Tab-separated table of N, CA and C in Angstrom:
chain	number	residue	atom	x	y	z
Y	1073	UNK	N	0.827	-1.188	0.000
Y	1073	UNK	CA	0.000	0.000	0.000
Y	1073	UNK	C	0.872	1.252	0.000
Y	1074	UNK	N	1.877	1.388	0.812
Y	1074	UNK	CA	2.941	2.789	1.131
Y	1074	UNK	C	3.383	2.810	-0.524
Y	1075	UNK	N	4.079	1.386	-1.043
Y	1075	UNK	CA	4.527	1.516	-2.406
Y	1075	UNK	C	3.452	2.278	-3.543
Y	1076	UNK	N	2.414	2.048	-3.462
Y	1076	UNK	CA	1.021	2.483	-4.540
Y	1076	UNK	C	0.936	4.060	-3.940
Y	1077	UNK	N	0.850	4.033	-2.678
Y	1077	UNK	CA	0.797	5.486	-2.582
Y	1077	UNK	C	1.686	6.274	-2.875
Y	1078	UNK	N	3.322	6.084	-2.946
Y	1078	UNK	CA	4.146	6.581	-3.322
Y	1078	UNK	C	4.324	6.833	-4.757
Y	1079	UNK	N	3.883	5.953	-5.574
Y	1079	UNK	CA	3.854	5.632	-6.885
Y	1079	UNK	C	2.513	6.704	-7.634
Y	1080	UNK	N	1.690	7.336	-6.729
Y	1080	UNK	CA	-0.056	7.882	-7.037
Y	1080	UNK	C	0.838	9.180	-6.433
Y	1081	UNK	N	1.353	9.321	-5.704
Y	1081	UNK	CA	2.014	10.828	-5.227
Y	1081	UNK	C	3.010	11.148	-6.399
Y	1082	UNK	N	3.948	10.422	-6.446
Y	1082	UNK	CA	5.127	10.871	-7.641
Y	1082	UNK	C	4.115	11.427	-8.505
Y	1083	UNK	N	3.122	10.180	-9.238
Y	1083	UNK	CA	2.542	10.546	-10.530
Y	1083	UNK	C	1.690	12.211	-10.517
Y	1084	UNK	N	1.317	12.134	-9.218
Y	1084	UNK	CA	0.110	13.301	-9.197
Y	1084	UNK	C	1.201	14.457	-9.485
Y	1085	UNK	N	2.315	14.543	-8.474
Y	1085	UNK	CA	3.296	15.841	-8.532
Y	1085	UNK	C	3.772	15.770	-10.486
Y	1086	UNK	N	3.879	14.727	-11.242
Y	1086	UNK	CA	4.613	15.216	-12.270
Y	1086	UNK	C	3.214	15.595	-13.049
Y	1087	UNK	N	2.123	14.964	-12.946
Y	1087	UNK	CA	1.380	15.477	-13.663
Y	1087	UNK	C	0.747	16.898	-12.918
Y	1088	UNK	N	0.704	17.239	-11.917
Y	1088	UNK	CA	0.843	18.704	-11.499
Y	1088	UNK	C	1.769	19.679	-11.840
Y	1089	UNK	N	2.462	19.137	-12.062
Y	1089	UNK	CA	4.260	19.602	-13.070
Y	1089	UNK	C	3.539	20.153	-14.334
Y	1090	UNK	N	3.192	18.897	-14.760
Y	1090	UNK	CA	3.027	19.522	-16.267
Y	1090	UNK	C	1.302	20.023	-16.512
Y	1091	UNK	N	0.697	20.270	-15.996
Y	1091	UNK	CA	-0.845	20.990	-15.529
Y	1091	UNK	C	-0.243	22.721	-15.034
Y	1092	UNK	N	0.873	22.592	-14.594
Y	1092	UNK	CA	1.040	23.872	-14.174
Y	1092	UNK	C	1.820	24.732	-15.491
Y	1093	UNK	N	2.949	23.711	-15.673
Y	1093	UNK	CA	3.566	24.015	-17.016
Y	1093	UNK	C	2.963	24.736	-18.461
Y	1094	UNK	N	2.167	23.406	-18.619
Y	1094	UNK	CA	1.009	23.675	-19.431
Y	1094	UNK	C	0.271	25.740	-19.650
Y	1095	UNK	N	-0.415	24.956	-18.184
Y	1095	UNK	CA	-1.021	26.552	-17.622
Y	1095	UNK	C	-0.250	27.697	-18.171
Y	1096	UNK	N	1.209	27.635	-17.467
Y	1096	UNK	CA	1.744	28.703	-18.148
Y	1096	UNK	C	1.946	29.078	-19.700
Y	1097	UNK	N	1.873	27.745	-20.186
Y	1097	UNK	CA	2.508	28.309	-21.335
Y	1097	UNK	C	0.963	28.981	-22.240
Y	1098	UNK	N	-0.150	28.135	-21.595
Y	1098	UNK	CA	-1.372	28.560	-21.925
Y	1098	UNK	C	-1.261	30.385	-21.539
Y	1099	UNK	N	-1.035	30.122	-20.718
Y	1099	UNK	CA	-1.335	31.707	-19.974
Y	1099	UNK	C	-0.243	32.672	-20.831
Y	1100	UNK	N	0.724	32.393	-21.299
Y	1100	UNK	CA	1.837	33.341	-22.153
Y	1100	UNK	C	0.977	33.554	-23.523
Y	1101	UNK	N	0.128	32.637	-23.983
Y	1101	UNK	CA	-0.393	32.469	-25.490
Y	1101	UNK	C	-1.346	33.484	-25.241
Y	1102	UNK	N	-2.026	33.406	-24.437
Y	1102	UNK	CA	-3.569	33.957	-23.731
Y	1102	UNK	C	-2.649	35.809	-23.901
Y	1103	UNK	N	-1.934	35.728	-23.818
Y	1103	UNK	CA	-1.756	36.952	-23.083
Y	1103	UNK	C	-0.860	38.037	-24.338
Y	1104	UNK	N	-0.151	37.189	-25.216
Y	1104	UNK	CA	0.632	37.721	-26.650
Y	1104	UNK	C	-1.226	37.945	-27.836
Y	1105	UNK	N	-2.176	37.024	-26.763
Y	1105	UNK	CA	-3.764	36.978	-28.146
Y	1105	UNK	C	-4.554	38.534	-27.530
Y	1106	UNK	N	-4.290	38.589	-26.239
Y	1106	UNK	CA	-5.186	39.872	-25.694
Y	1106	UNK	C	-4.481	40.938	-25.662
Y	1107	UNK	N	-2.604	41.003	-26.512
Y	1107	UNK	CA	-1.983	42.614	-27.047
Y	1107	UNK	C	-2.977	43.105	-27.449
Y	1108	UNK	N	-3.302	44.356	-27.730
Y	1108	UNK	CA	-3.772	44.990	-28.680
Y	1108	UNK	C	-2.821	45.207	-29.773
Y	1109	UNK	N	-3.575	45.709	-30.914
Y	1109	UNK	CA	-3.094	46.293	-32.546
Y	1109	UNK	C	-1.977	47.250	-31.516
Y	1110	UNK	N	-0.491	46.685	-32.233
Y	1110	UNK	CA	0.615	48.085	-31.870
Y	1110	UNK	C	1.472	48.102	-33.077
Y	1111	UNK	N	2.312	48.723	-33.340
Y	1111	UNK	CA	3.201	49.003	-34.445
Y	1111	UNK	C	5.068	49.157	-33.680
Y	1112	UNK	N	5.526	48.398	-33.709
Y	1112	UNK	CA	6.606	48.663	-33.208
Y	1112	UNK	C	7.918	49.597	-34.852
Y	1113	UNK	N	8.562	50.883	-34.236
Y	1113	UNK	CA	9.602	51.109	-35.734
Y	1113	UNK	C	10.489	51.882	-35.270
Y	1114	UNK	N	11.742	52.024	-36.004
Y	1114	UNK	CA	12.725	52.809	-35.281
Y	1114	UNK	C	12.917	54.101	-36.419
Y	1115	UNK	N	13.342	55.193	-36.224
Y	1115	UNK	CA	14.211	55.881	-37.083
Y	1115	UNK	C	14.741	55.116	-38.202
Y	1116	UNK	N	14.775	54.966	-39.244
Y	1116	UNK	CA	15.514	54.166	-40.493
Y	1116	UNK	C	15.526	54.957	-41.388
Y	1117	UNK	N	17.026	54.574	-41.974
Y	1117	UNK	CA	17.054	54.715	-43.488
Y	1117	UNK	C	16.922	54.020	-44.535
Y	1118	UNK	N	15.942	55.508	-45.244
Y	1118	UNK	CA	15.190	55.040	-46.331
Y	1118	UNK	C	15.173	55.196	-47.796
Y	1119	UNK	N	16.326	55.193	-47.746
Y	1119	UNK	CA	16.984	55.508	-49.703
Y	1119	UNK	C	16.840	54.671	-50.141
Y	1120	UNK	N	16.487	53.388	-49.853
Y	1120	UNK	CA	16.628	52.361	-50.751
Y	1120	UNK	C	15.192	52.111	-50.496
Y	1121	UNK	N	14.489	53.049	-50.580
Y	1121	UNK	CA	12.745	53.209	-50.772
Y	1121	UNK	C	11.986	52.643	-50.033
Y	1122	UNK	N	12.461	51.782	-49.040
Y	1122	UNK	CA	11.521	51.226	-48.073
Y	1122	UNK	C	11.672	51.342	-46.817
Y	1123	UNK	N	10.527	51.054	-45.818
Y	1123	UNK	CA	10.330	51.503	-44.486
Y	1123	UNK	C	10.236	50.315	-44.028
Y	1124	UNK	N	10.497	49.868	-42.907
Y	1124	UNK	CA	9.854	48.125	-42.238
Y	1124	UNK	C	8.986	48.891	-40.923
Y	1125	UNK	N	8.517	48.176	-39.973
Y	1125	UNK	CA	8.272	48.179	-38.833
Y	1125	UNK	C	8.763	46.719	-38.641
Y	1126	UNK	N	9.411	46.686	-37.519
Y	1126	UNK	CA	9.815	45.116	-36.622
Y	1126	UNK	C	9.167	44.287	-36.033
Y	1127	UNK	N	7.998	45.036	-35.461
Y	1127	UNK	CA	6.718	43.932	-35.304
Y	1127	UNK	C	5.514	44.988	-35.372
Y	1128	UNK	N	4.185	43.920	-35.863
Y	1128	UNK	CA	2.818	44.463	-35.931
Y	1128	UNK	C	2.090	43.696	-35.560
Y	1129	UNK	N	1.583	43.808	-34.139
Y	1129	UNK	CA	0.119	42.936	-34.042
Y	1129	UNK	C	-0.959	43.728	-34.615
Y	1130	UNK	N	-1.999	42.457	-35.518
Y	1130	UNK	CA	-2.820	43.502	-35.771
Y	1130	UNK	C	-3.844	42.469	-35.485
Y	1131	UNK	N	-5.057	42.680	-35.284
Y	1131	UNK	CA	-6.309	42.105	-34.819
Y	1131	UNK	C	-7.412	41.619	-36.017
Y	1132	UNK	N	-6.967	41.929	-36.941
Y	1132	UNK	CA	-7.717	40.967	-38.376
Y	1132	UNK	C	-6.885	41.118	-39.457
Y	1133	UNK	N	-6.925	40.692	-40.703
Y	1133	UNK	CA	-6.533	41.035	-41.894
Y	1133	UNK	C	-5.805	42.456	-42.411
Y	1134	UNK	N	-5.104	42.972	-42.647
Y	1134	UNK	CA	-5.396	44.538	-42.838
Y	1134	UNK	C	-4.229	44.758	-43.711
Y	1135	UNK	N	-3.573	45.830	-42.745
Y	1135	UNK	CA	-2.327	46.627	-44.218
Y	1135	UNK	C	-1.972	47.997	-43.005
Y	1136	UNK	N	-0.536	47.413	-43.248
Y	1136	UNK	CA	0.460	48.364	-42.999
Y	1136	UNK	C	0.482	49.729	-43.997
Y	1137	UNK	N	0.174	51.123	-43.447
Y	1137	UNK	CA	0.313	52.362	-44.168
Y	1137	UNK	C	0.963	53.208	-44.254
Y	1138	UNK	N	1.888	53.633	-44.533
Y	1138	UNK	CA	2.855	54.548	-44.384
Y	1138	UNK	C	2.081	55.916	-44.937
Y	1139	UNK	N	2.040	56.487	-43.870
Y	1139	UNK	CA	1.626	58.547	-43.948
Y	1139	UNK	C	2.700	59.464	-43.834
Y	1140	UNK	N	2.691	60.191	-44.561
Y	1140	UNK	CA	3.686	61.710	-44.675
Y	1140	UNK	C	2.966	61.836	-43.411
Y	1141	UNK	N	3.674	63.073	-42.508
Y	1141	UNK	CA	3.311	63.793	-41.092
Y	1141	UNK	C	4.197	64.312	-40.868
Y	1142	UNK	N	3.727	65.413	-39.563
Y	1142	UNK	CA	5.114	66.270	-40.053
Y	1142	UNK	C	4.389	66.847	-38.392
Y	1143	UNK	N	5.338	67.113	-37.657
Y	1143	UNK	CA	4.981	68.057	-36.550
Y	1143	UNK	C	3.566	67.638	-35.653
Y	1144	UNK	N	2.419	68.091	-36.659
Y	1144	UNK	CA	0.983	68.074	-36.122
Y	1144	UNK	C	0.592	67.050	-35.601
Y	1145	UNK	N	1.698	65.839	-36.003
Y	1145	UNK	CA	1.616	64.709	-35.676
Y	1145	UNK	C	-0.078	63.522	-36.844
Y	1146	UNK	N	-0.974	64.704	-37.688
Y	1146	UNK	CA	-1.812	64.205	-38.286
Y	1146	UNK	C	-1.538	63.133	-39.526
Y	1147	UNK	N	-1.906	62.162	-39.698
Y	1147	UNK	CA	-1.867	61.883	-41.187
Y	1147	UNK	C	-2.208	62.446	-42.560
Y	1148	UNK	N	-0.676	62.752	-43.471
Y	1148	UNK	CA	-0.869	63.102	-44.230
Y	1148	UNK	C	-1.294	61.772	-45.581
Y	1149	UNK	N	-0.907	61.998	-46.765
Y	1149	UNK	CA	-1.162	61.584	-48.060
Y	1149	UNK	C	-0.601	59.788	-47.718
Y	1150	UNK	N	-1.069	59.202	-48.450
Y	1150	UNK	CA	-0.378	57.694	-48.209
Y	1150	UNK	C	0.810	57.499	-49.069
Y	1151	UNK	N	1.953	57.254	-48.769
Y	1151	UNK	CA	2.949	56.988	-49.630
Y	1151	UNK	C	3.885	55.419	-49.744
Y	1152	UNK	N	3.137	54.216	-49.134
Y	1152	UNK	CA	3.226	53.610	-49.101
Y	1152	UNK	C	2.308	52.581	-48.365
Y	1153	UNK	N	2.334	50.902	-48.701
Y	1153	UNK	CA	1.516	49.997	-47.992
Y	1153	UNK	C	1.849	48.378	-47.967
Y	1154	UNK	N	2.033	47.608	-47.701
Y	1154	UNK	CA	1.811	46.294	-47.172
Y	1154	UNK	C	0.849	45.554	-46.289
Y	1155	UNK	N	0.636	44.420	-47.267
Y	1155	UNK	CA	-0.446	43.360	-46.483
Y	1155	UNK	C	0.234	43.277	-44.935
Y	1156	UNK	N	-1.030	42.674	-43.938
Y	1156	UNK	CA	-0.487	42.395	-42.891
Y	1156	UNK	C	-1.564	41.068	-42.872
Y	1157	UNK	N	-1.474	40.116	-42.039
Y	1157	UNK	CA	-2.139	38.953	-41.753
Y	1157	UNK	C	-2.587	38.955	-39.645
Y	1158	UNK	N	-3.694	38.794	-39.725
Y	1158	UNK	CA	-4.379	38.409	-38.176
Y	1158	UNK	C	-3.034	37.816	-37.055
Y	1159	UNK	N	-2.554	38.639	-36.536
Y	1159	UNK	CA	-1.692	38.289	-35.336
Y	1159	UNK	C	-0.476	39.425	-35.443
Y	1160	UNK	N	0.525	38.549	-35.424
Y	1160	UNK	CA	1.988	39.076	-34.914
Y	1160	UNK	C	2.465	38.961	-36.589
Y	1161	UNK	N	2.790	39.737	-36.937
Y	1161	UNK	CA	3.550	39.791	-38.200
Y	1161	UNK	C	5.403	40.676	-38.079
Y	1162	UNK	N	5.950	40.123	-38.003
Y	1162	UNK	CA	7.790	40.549	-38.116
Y	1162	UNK	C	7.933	41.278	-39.114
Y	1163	UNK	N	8.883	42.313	-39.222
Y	1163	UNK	CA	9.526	42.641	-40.518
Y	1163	UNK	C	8.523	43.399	-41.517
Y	1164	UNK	N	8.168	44.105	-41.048
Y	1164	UNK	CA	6.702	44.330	-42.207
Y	1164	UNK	C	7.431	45.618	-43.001
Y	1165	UNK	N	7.881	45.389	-43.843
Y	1165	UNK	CA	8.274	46.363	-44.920
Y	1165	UNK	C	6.942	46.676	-46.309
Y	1166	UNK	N	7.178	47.971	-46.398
Y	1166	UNK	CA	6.497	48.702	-47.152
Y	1166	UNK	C	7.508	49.602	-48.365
Y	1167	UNK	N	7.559	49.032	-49.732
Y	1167	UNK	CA	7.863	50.024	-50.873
Y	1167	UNK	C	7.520	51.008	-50.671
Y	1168	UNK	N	7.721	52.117	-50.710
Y	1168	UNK	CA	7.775	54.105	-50.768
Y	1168	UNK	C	6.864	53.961	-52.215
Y	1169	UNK	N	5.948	55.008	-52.531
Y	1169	UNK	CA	5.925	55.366	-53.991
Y	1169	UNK	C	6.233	56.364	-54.479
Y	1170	UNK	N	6.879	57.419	-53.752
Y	1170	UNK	CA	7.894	58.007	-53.472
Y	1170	UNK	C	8.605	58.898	-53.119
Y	1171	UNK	N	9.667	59.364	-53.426
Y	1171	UNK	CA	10.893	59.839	-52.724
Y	1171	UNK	C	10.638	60.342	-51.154
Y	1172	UNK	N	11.446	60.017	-50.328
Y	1172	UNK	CA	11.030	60.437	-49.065
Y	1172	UNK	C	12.545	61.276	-48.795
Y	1173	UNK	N	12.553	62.194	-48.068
Y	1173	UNK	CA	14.448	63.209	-47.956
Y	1173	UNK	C	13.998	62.740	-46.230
Y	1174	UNK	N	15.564	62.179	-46.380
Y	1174	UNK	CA	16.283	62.289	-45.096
Y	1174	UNK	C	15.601	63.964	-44.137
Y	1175	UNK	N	15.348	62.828	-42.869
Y	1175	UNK	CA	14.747	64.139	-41.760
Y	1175	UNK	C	13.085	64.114	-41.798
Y	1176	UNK	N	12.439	63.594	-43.185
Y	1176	UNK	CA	10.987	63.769	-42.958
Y	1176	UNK	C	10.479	62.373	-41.746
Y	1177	UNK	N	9.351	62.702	-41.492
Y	1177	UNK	CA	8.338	62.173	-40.584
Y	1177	UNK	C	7.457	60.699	-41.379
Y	1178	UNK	N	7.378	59.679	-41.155
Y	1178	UNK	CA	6.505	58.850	-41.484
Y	1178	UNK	C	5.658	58.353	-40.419
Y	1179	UNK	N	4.538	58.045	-40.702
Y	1179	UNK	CA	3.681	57.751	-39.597
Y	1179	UNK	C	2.936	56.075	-40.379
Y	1180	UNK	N	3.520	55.013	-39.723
Y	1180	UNK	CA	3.371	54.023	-39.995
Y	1180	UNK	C	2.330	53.738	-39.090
Y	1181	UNK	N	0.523	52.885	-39.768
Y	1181	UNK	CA	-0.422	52.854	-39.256
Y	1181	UNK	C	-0.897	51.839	-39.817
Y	1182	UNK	N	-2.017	50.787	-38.936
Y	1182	UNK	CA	-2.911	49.422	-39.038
Y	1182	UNK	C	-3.710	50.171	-39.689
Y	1183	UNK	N	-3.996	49.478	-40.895
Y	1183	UNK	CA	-5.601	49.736	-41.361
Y	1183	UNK	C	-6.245	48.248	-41.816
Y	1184	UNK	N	-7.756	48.329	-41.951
Y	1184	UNK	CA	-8.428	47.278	-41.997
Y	1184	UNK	C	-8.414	46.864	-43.260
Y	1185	UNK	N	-9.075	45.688	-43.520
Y	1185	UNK	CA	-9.553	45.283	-44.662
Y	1185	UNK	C	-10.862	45.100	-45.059
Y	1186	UNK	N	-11.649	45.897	-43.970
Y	1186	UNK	CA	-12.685	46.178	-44.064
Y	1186	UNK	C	-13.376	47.594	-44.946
Y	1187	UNK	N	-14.634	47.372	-45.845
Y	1187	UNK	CA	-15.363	48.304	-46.560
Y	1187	UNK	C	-14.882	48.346	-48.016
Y	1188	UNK	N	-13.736	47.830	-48.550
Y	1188	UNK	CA	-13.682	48.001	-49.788
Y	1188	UNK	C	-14.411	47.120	-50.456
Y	1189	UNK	N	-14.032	47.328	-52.032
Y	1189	UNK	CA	-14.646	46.435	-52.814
Y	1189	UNK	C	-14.045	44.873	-52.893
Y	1190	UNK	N	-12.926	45.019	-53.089
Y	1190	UNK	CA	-12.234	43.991	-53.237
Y	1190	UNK	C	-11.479	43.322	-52.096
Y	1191	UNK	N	-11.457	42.557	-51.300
Y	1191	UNK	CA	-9.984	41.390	-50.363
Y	1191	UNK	C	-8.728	41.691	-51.303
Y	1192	UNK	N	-7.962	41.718	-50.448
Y	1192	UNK	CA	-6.977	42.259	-50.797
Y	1192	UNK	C	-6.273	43.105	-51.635
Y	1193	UNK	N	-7.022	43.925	-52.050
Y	1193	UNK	CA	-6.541	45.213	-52.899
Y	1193	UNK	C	-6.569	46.557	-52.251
Y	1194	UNK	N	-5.444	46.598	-51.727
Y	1194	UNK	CA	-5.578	48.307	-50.938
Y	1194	UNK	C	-6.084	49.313	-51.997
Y	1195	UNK	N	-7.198	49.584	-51.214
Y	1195	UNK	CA	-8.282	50.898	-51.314
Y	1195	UNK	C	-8.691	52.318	-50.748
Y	1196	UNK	N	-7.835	52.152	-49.908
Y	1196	UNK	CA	-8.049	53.668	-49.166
Y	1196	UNK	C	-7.337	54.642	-50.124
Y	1197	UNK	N	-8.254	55.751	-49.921
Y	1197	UNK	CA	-7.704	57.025	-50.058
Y	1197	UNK	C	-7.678	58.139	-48.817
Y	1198	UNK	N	-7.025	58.832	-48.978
Y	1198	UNK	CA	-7.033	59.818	-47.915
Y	1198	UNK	C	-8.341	60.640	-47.340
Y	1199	UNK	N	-9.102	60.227	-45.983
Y	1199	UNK	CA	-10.329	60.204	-45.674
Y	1199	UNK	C	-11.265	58.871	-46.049
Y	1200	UNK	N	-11.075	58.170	-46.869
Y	1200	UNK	CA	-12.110	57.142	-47.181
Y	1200	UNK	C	-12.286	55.692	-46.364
Y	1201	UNK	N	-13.434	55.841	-46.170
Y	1201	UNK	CA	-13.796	54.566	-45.206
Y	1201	UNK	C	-13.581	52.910	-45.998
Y	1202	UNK	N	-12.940	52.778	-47.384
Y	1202	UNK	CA	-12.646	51.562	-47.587
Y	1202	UNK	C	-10.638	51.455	-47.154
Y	1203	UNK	N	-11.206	50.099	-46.166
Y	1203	UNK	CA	-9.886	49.747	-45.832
Y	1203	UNK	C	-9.107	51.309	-44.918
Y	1204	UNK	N	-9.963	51.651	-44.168
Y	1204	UNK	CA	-9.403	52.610	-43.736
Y	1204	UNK	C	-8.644	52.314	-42.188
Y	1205	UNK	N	-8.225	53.384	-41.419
Y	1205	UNK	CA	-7.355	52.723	-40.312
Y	1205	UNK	C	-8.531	52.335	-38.843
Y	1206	UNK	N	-7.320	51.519	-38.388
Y	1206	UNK	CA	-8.581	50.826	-37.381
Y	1206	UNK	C	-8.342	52.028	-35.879
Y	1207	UNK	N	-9.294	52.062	-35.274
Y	1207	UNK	CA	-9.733	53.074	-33.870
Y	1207	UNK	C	-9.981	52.608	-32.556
Y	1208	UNK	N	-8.949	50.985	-32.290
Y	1208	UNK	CA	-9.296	50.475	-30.847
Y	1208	UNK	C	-9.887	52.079	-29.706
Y	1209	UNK	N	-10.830	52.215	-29.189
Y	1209	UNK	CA	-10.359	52.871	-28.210
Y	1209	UNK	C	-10.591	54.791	-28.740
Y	1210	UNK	N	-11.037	54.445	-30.175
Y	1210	UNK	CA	-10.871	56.088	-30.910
Y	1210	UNK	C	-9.659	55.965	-31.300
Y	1211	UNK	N	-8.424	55.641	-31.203
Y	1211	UNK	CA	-7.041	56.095	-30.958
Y	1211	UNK	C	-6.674	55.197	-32.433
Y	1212	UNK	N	-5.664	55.837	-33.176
Y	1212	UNK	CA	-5.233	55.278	-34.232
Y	1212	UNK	C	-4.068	54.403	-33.637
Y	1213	UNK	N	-4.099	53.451	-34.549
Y	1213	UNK	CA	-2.699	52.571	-33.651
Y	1213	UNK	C	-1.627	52.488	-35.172
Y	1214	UNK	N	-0.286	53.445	-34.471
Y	1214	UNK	CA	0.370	54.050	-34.701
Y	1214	UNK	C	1.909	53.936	-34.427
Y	1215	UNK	N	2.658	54.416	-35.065
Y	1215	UNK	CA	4.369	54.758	-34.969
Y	1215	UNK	C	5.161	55.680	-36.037
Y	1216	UNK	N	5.529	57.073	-35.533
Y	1216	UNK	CA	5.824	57.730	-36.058
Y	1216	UNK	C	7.667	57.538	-35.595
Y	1217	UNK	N	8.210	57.551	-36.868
Y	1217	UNK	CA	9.617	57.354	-37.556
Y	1217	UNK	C	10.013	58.756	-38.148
Y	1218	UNK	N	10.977	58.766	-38.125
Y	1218	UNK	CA	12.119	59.672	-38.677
Y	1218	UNK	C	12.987	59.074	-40.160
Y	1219	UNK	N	13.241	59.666	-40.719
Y	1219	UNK	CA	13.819	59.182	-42.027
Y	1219	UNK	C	15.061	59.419	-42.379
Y	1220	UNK	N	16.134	58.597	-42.465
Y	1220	UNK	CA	17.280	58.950	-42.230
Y	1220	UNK	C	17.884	59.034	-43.688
């Protein structure tokens, strides 16, 4: 009997081991799914016409936007864009359409893929509600860069 109980204790502690384990790693997943939409970007140079951001969670389908801005901190004209996909996306580079001078402002922003005509064909224009940017909160989710 001491042997069976010893043998029902070991088992319970490793499978409490890995119930807790588990848990956590559940609880790390749980917790990278309830980020909100952010834009992570640094200062970069951009002569060779493109901008990245290093990471983008975004909360559905959408598209990375690159805006002229300047001071007011507002979005200007769109001068660039890339798909983004539902989660954590790395590396998200965006082609310029063009020329950007060393020192200007970009304001790299989530927009949806919601209201246009078409899945996957960026559609926004400046003000227009197809594929326009998303408002967790009212708040544009955002990262303004420097252009080196």
């Amino acid at each position: 009997m001491t042997f069976k109980g010893k043998a029902t204790a070991k088992a319970t502690g490793v499978i409490t081991a890995m119930m807790l384990s588990a848990g956590f790693v559940f609880g790390s997943a749980g917790s990278a799914n309830a980020m909100g939409p952010m834009v992570e970007a640094m200062d970069q140079d951009v002569s060779a016409g493109v901008v990245t951001a290093s990471k983008i969670m975004a909360g559905e389908n959408g598209w990375l936007v690159v805006h002229r801005t300047n001071s007011d901190m507002k979005p200007g004209p769109v001068v660039g864009y890339a798909p983004l996909k539902k989660g954590e996306n790395m590396d998200v580079s965006a082609i310029l359409q063009e020329p950007v001078k060393s020192g200007e402002m970009l304001m790299l922003m989530v927009h949806s893929e919601a209201g246009g005509m078409k899945t996957g064909v960026f559609e926004y224009t400046l003000g227009a509600k197809e594929d326009g940017p998303i408002k967790p909160d009212g708040k544009l989710v955002m990262k303004v860069v420097s252009a080196k």
